[in-house]
CSV table of C-alpha atoms in Angstrom, one decimal:
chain,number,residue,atom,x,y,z
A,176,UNK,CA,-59.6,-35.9,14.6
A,177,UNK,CA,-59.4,-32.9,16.5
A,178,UNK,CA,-58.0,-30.0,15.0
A,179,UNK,CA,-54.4,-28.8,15.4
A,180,UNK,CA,-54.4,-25.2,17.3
A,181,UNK,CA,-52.4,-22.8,15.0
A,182,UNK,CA,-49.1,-21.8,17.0
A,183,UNK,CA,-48.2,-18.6,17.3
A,184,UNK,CA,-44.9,-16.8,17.5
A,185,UNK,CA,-43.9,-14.4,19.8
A,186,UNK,CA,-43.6,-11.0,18.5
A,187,UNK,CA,-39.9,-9.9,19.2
A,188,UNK,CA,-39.1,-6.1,19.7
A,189,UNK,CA,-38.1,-4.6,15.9
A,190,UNK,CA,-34.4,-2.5,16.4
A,191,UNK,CA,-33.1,0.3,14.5
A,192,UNK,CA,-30.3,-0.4,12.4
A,193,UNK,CA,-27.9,1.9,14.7
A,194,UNK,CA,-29.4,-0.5,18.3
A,195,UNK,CA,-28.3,-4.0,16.7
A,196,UNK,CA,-25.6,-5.2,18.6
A,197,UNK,CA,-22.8,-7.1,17.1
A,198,UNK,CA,-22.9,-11.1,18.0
A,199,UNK,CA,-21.2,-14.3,16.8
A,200,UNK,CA,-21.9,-15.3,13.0
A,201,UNK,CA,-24.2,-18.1,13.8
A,202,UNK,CA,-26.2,-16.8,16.5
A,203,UNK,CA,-29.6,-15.6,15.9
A,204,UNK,CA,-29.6,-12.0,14.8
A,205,UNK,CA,-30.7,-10.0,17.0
A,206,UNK,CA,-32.9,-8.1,14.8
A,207,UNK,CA,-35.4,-10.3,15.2
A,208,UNK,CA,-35.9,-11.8,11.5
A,209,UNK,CA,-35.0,-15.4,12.6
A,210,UNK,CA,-31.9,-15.7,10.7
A,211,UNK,CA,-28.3,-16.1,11.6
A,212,UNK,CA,-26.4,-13.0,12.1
A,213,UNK,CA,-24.1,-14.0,9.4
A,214,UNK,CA,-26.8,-14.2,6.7
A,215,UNK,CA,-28.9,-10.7,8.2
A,216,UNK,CA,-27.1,-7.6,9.8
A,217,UNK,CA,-23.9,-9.5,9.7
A,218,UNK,CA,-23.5,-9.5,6.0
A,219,UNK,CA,-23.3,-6.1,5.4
A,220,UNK,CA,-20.7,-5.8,8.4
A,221,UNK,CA,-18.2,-8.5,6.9
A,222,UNK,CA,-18.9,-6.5,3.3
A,223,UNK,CA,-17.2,-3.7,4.6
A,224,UNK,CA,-14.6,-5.0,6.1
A,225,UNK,CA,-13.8,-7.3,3.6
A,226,UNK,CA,-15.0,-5.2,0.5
A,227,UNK,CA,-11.5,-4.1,-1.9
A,228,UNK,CA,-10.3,0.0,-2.0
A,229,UNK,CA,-8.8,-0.4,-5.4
A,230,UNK,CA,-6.5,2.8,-4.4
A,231,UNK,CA,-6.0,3.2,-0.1
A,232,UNK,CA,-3.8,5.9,-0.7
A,233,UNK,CA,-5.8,8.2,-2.9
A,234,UNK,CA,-6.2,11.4,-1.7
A,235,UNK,CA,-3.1,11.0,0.4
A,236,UNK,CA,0.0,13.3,-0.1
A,237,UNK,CA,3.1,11.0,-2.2
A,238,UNK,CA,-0.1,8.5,-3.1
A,239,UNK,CA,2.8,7.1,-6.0
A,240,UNK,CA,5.5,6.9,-3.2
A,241,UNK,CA,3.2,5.2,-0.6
A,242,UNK,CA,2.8,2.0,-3.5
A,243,UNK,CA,6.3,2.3,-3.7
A,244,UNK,CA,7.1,1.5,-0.2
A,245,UNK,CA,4.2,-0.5,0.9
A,246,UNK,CA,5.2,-3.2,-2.6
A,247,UNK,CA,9.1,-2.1,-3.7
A,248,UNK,CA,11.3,-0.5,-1.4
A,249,UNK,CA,12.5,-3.0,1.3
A,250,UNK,CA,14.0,-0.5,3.9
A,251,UNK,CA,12.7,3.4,4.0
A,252,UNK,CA,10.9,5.8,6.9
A,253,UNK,CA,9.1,8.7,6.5
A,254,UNK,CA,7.6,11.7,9.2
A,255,UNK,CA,4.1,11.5,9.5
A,256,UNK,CA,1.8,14.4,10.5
A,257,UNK,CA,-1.5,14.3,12.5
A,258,UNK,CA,-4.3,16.9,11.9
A,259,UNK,CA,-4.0,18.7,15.0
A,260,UNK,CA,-0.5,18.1,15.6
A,261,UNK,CA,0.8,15.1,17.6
A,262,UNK,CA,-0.4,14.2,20.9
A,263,UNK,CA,1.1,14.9,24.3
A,264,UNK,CA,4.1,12.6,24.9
A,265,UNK,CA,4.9,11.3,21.1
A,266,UNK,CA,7.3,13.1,20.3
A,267,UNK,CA,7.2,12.2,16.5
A,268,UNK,CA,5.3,9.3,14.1
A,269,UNK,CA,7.4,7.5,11.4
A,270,UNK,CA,5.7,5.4,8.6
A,271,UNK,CA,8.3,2.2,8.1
A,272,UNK,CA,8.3,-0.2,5.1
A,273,UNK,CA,8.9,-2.9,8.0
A,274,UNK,CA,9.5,-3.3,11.8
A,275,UNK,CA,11.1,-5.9,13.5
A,276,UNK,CA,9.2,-9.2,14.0
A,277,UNK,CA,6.8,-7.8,11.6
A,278,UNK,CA,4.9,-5.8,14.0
A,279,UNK,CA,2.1,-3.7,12.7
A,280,UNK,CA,3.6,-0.7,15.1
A,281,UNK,CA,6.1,-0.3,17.7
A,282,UNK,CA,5.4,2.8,20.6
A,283,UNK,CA,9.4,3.3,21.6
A,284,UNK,CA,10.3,4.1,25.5
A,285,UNK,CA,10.5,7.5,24.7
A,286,UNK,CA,6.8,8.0,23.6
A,287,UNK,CA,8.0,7.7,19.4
A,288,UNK,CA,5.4,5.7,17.1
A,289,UNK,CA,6.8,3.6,14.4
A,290,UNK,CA,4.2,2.3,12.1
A,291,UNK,CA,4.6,-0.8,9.8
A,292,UNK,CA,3.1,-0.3,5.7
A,293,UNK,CA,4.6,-4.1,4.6
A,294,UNK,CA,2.2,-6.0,7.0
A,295,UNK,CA,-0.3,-8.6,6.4
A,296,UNK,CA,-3.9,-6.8,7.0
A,297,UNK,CA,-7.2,-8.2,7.7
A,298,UNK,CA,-9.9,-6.2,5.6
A,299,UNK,CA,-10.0,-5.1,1.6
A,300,UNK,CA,-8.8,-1.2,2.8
A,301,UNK,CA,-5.4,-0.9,4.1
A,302,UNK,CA,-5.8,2.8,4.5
A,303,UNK,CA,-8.3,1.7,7.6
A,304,UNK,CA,-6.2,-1.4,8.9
A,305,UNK,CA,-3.2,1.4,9.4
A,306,UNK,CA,-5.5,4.0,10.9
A,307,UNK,CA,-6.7,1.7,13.5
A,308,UNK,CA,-3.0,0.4,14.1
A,309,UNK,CA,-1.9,4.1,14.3
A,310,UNK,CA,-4.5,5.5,16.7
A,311,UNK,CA,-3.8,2.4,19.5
A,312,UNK,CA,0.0,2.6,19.0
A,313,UNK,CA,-0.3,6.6,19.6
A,314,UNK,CA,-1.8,5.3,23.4
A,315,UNK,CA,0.0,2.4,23.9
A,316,UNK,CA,2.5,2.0,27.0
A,317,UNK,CA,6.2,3.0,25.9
A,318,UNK,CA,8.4,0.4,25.2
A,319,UNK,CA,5.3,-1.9,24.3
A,320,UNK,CA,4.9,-3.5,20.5
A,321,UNK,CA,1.0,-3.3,18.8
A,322,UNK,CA,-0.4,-6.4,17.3
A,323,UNK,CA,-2.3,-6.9,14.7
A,324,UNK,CA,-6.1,-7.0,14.6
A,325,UNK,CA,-9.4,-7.0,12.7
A,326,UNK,CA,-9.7,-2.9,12.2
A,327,UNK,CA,-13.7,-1.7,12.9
A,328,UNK,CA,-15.8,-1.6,9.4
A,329,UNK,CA,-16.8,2.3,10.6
A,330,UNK,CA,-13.6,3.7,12.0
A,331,UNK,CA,-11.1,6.1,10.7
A,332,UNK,CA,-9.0,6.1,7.8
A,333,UNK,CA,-5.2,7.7,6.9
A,334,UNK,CA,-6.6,10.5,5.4
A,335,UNK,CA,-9.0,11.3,8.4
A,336,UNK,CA,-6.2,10.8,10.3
A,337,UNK,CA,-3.2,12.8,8.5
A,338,UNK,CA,-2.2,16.2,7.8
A,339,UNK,CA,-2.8,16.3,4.1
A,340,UNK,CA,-1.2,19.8,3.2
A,341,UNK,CA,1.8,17.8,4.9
A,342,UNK,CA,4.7,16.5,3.3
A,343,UNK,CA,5.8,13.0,2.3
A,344,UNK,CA,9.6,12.6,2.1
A,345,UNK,CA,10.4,9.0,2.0
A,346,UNK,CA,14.1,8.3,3.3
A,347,UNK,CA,15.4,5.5,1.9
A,348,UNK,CA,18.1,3.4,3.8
A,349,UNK,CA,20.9,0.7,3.1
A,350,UNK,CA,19.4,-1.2,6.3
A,351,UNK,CA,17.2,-1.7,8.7
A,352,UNK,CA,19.6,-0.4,11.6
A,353,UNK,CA,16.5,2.7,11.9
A,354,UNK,CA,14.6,0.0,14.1
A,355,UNK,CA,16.9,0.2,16.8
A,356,UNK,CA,18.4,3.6,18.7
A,357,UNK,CA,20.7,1.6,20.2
A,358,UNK,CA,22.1,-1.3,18.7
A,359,UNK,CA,23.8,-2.9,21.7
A,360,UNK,CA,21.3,-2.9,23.8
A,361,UNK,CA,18.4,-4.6,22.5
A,362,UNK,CA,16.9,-7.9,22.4
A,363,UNK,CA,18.0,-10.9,21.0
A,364,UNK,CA,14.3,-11.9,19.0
A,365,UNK,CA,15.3,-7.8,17.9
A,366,UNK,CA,19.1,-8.9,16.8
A,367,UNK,CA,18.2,-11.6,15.0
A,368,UNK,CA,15.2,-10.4,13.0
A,369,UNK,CA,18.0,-7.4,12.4
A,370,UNK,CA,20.3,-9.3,10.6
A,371,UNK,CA,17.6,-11.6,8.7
A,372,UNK,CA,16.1,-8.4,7.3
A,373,UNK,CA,19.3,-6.3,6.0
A,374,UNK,CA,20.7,-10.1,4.8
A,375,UNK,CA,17.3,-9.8,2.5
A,376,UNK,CA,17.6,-5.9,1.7
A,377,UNK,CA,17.8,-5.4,-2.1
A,378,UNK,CA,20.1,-2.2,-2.6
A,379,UNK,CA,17.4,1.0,-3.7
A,380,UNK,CA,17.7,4.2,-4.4
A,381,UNK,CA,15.1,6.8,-5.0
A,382,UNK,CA,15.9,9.1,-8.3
A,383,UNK,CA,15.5,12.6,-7.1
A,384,UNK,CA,14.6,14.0,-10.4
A,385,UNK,CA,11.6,12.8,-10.9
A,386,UNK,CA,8.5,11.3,-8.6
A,387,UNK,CA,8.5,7.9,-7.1
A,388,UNK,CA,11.1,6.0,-8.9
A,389,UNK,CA,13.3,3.9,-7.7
A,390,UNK,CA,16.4,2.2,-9.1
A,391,UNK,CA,17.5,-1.2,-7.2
A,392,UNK,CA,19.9,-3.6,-8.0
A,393,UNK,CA,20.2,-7.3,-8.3
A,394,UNK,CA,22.7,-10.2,-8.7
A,395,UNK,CA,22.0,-10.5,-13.0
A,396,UNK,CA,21.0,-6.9,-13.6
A,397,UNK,CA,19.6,-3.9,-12.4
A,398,UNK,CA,16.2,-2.2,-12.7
A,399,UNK,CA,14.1,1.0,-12.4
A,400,UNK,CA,10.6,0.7,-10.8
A,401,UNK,CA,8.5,4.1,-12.0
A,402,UNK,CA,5.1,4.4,-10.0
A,403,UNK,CA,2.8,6.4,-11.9
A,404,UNK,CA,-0.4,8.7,-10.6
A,405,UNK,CA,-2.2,8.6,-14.9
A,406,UNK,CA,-4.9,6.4,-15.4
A,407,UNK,CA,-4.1,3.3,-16.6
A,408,UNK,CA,-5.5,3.0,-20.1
A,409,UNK,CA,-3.9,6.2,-20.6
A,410,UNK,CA,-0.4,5.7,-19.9
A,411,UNK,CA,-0.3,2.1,-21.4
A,412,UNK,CA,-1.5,4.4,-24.4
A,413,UNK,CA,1.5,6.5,-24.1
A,414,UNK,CA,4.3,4.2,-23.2
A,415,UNK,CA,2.8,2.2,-26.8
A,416,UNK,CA,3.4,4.8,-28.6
A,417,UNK,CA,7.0,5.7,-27.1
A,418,UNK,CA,7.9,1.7,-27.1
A,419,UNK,CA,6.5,1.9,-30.8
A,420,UNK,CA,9.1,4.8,-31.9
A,421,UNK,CA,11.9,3.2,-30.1
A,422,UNK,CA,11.7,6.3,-27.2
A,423,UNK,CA,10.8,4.3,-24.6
A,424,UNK,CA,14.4,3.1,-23.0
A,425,UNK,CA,16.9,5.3,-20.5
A,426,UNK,CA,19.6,4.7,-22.8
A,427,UNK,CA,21.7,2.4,-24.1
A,428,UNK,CA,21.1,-1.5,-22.8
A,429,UNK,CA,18.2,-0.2,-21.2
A,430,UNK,CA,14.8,-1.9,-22.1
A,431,UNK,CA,11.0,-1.1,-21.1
A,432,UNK,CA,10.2,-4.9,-20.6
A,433,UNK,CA,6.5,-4.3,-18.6
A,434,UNK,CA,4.5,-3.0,-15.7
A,435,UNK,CA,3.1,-3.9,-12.2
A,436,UNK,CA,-0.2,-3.0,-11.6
A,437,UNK,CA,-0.7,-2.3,-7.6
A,438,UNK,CA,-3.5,-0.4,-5.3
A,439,UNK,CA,-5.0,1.3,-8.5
A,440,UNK,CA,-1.2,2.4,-10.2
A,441,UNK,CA,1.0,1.4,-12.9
A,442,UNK,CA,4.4,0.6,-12.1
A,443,UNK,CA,6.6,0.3,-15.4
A,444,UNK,CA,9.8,-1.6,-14.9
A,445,UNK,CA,12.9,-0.6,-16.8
A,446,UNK,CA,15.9,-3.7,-16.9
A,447,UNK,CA,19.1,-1.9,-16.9
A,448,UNK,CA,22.7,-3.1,-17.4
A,449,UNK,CA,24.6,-4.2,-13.9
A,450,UNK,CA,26.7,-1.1,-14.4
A,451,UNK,CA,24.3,1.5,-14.6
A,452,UNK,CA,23.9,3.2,-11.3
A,453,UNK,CA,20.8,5.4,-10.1
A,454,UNK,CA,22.9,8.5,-10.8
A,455,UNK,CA,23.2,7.2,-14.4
A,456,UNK,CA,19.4,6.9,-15.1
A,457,UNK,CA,19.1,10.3,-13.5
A,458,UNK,CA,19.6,13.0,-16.6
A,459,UNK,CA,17.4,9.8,-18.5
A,460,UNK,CA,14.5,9.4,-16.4
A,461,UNK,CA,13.7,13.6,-16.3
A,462,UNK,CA,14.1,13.4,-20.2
A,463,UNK,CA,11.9,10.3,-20.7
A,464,UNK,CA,9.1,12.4,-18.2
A,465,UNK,CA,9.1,15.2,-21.2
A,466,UNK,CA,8.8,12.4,-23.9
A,467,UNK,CA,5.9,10.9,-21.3
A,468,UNK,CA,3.9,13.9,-21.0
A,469,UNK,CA,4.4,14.8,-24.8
A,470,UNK,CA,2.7,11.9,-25.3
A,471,UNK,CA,-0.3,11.4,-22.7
A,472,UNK,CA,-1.3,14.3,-24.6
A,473,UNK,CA,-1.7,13.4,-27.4
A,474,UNK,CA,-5.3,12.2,-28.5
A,475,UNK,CA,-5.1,10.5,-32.0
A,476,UNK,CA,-6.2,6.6,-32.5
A,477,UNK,CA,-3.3,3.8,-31.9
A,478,UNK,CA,-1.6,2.9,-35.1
A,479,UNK,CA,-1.2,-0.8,-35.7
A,480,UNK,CA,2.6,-1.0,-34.3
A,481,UNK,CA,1.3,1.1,-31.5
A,482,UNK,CA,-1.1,-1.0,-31.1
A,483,UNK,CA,1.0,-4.2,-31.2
A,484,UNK,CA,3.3,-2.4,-28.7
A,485,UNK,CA,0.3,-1.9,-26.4
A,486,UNK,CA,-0.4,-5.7,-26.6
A,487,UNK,CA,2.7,-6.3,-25.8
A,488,UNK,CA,3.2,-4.0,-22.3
A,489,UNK,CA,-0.1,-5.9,-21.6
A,490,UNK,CA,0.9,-9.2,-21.7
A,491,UNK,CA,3.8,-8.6,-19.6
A,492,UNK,CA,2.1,-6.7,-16.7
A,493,UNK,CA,1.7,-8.4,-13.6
A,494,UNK,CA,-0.5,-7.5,-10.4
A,495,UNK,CA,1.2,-7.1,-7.3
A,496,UNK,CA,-2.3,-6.4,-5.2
């Protein structure tokens, strides 16, 4: 028999990392190795993009109030600055829990940016999805909505793209009537989406006397959602020991009944009687911060009703993202 003549392969051209071009996921990469794109230089691409920033806002200015309004607060704006100021013909950039027919940003006729927190978004870092939002609605046409899309693994995020020594003053309203400068002039998709969205709107206040909590009320009772900047085994620590010494409530009929756990804070959640308004948990919320901080200090092991207590505010915490 004769003898089979070994094949040889081509040698293909070896890339950098920085020349290999971005194709579908089942083509061949182009790297050369024989593999699918997906399964070589495509993996790490999809890992970025899809990989989960525990805490998007960290490092931002108001990181508690940003949770707040990206998971709690149905209707509030808030100025944004840009490092370096804002760009010839945008007049000003407001963040917005939500924008009519749930667009990720709205560039208004007169040059304004409106950009959406409550959206959907497509990778594991929010902070990136609204950068990449943010930078096309700055040079989009007036008058023109910006839709949503898969944000680059390697671009920008929020905090490369905000002033941080800036302030963040959240504004909350009764409605959504901020979407529209003129309400008798605007479409009827705009109208409709209007009236669906303050129908929905559960009534919230933000306390002024202390950070990021927010009173809001509902049909049975009422509540107080408190986001928190401590580390989380930390704070469930202190809020044990509080809830073991019966100092854990904002006054009579009030109850700490558990937490939310969302992008990397704890939220606890006090229920409050239907009568008590956010001016009433005022004077209570700045007092229960001294009783707080009194105890994140304080170092000594659990007892066993603190510890029960702990268990407790465990078992009833729930992950919002």
């Amino acid at each position: 028999m004769a003898k089979k003549r070994p094949q040889t392969k081509a040698k293909r051209p070896q890339l950098t990392e920085g020349e290999i071009p971005v194709v579908g996921a089942r083509e061949p990469c182009p790297c050369g190795s024989g593999r699918r794109y997906k399964a070589c230089h495509g993996r790490a691409a999809a890992h970025a993009v899809t990989e989960l920033v525990h805490r998007p806002f960290e490092g931002l200015p108001g990181e508690c109030d940003w949770v707040a309004l990206r998971e709690l607060v149905p209707a509030a704006t808030v100025k944004l600055p840009l490092k370096g100021g804002l760009p010839e013909g945008v007049p000003s950039v407001t963040l917005a829990t939500v924008l009519p027919m749930a667009w990720p940003a709205l560039r208004r006729d007169d040059g304004s940016v409106l950009l959406g927190l409550q959206n959907d978004t497509s990778s594991g870092d929010i902070s990136r999805d609204l950068a990449d939002t943010l930078q096309r609605a700055l040079t989009a046409a007036p008058g023109t909505p910006v839709q949503a899309r898969r944000a680059p693994a390697e671009g920008p995020r929020l905090q490369d793209l905000l002033d941080l020594e800036g302030a963040f003053e959240p504004v909350v309203h009764t409605g959504f009537e901020f979407w529209v400068p003129d309400p008798e002039n605007t479409t009827p998709d705009v109208t409709a989406s209007l009236e669906r969205a303050n129908a929905a709107a559960i009534p919230t206040v933000k306390l002024s006397g202390v950070d990021a909590a927010y009173w809001c009320e509902t049909p049975e009772k009422n509540h107080l959602r408190w986001v928190m900047p401590h580390p989380e085994e930390q704070l469930l620590d202190a809020l044990a020991r509080l809830h073991a010494a019966d100092r854990s409530s904002l006054g009579e009929g009030t109850r700490l009944v558990g937490s939310f756990r969302a992008h990397g804070l704890t939220v606890p959640v006090w229920d409050l009687p239907s009568g008590v308004g956010a001016e009433d948990v005022e004077k209570p919320a700045a007092e229960f911060a001294e009783r707080l901080a009194a105890a994140l200090a304080t170092e000594a092991p659990l007892t066993a009703d603190e510890r029960r207590a702990r268990g407790g505010l465990t078992n009833r915490q729930v992950t919002l993202s």
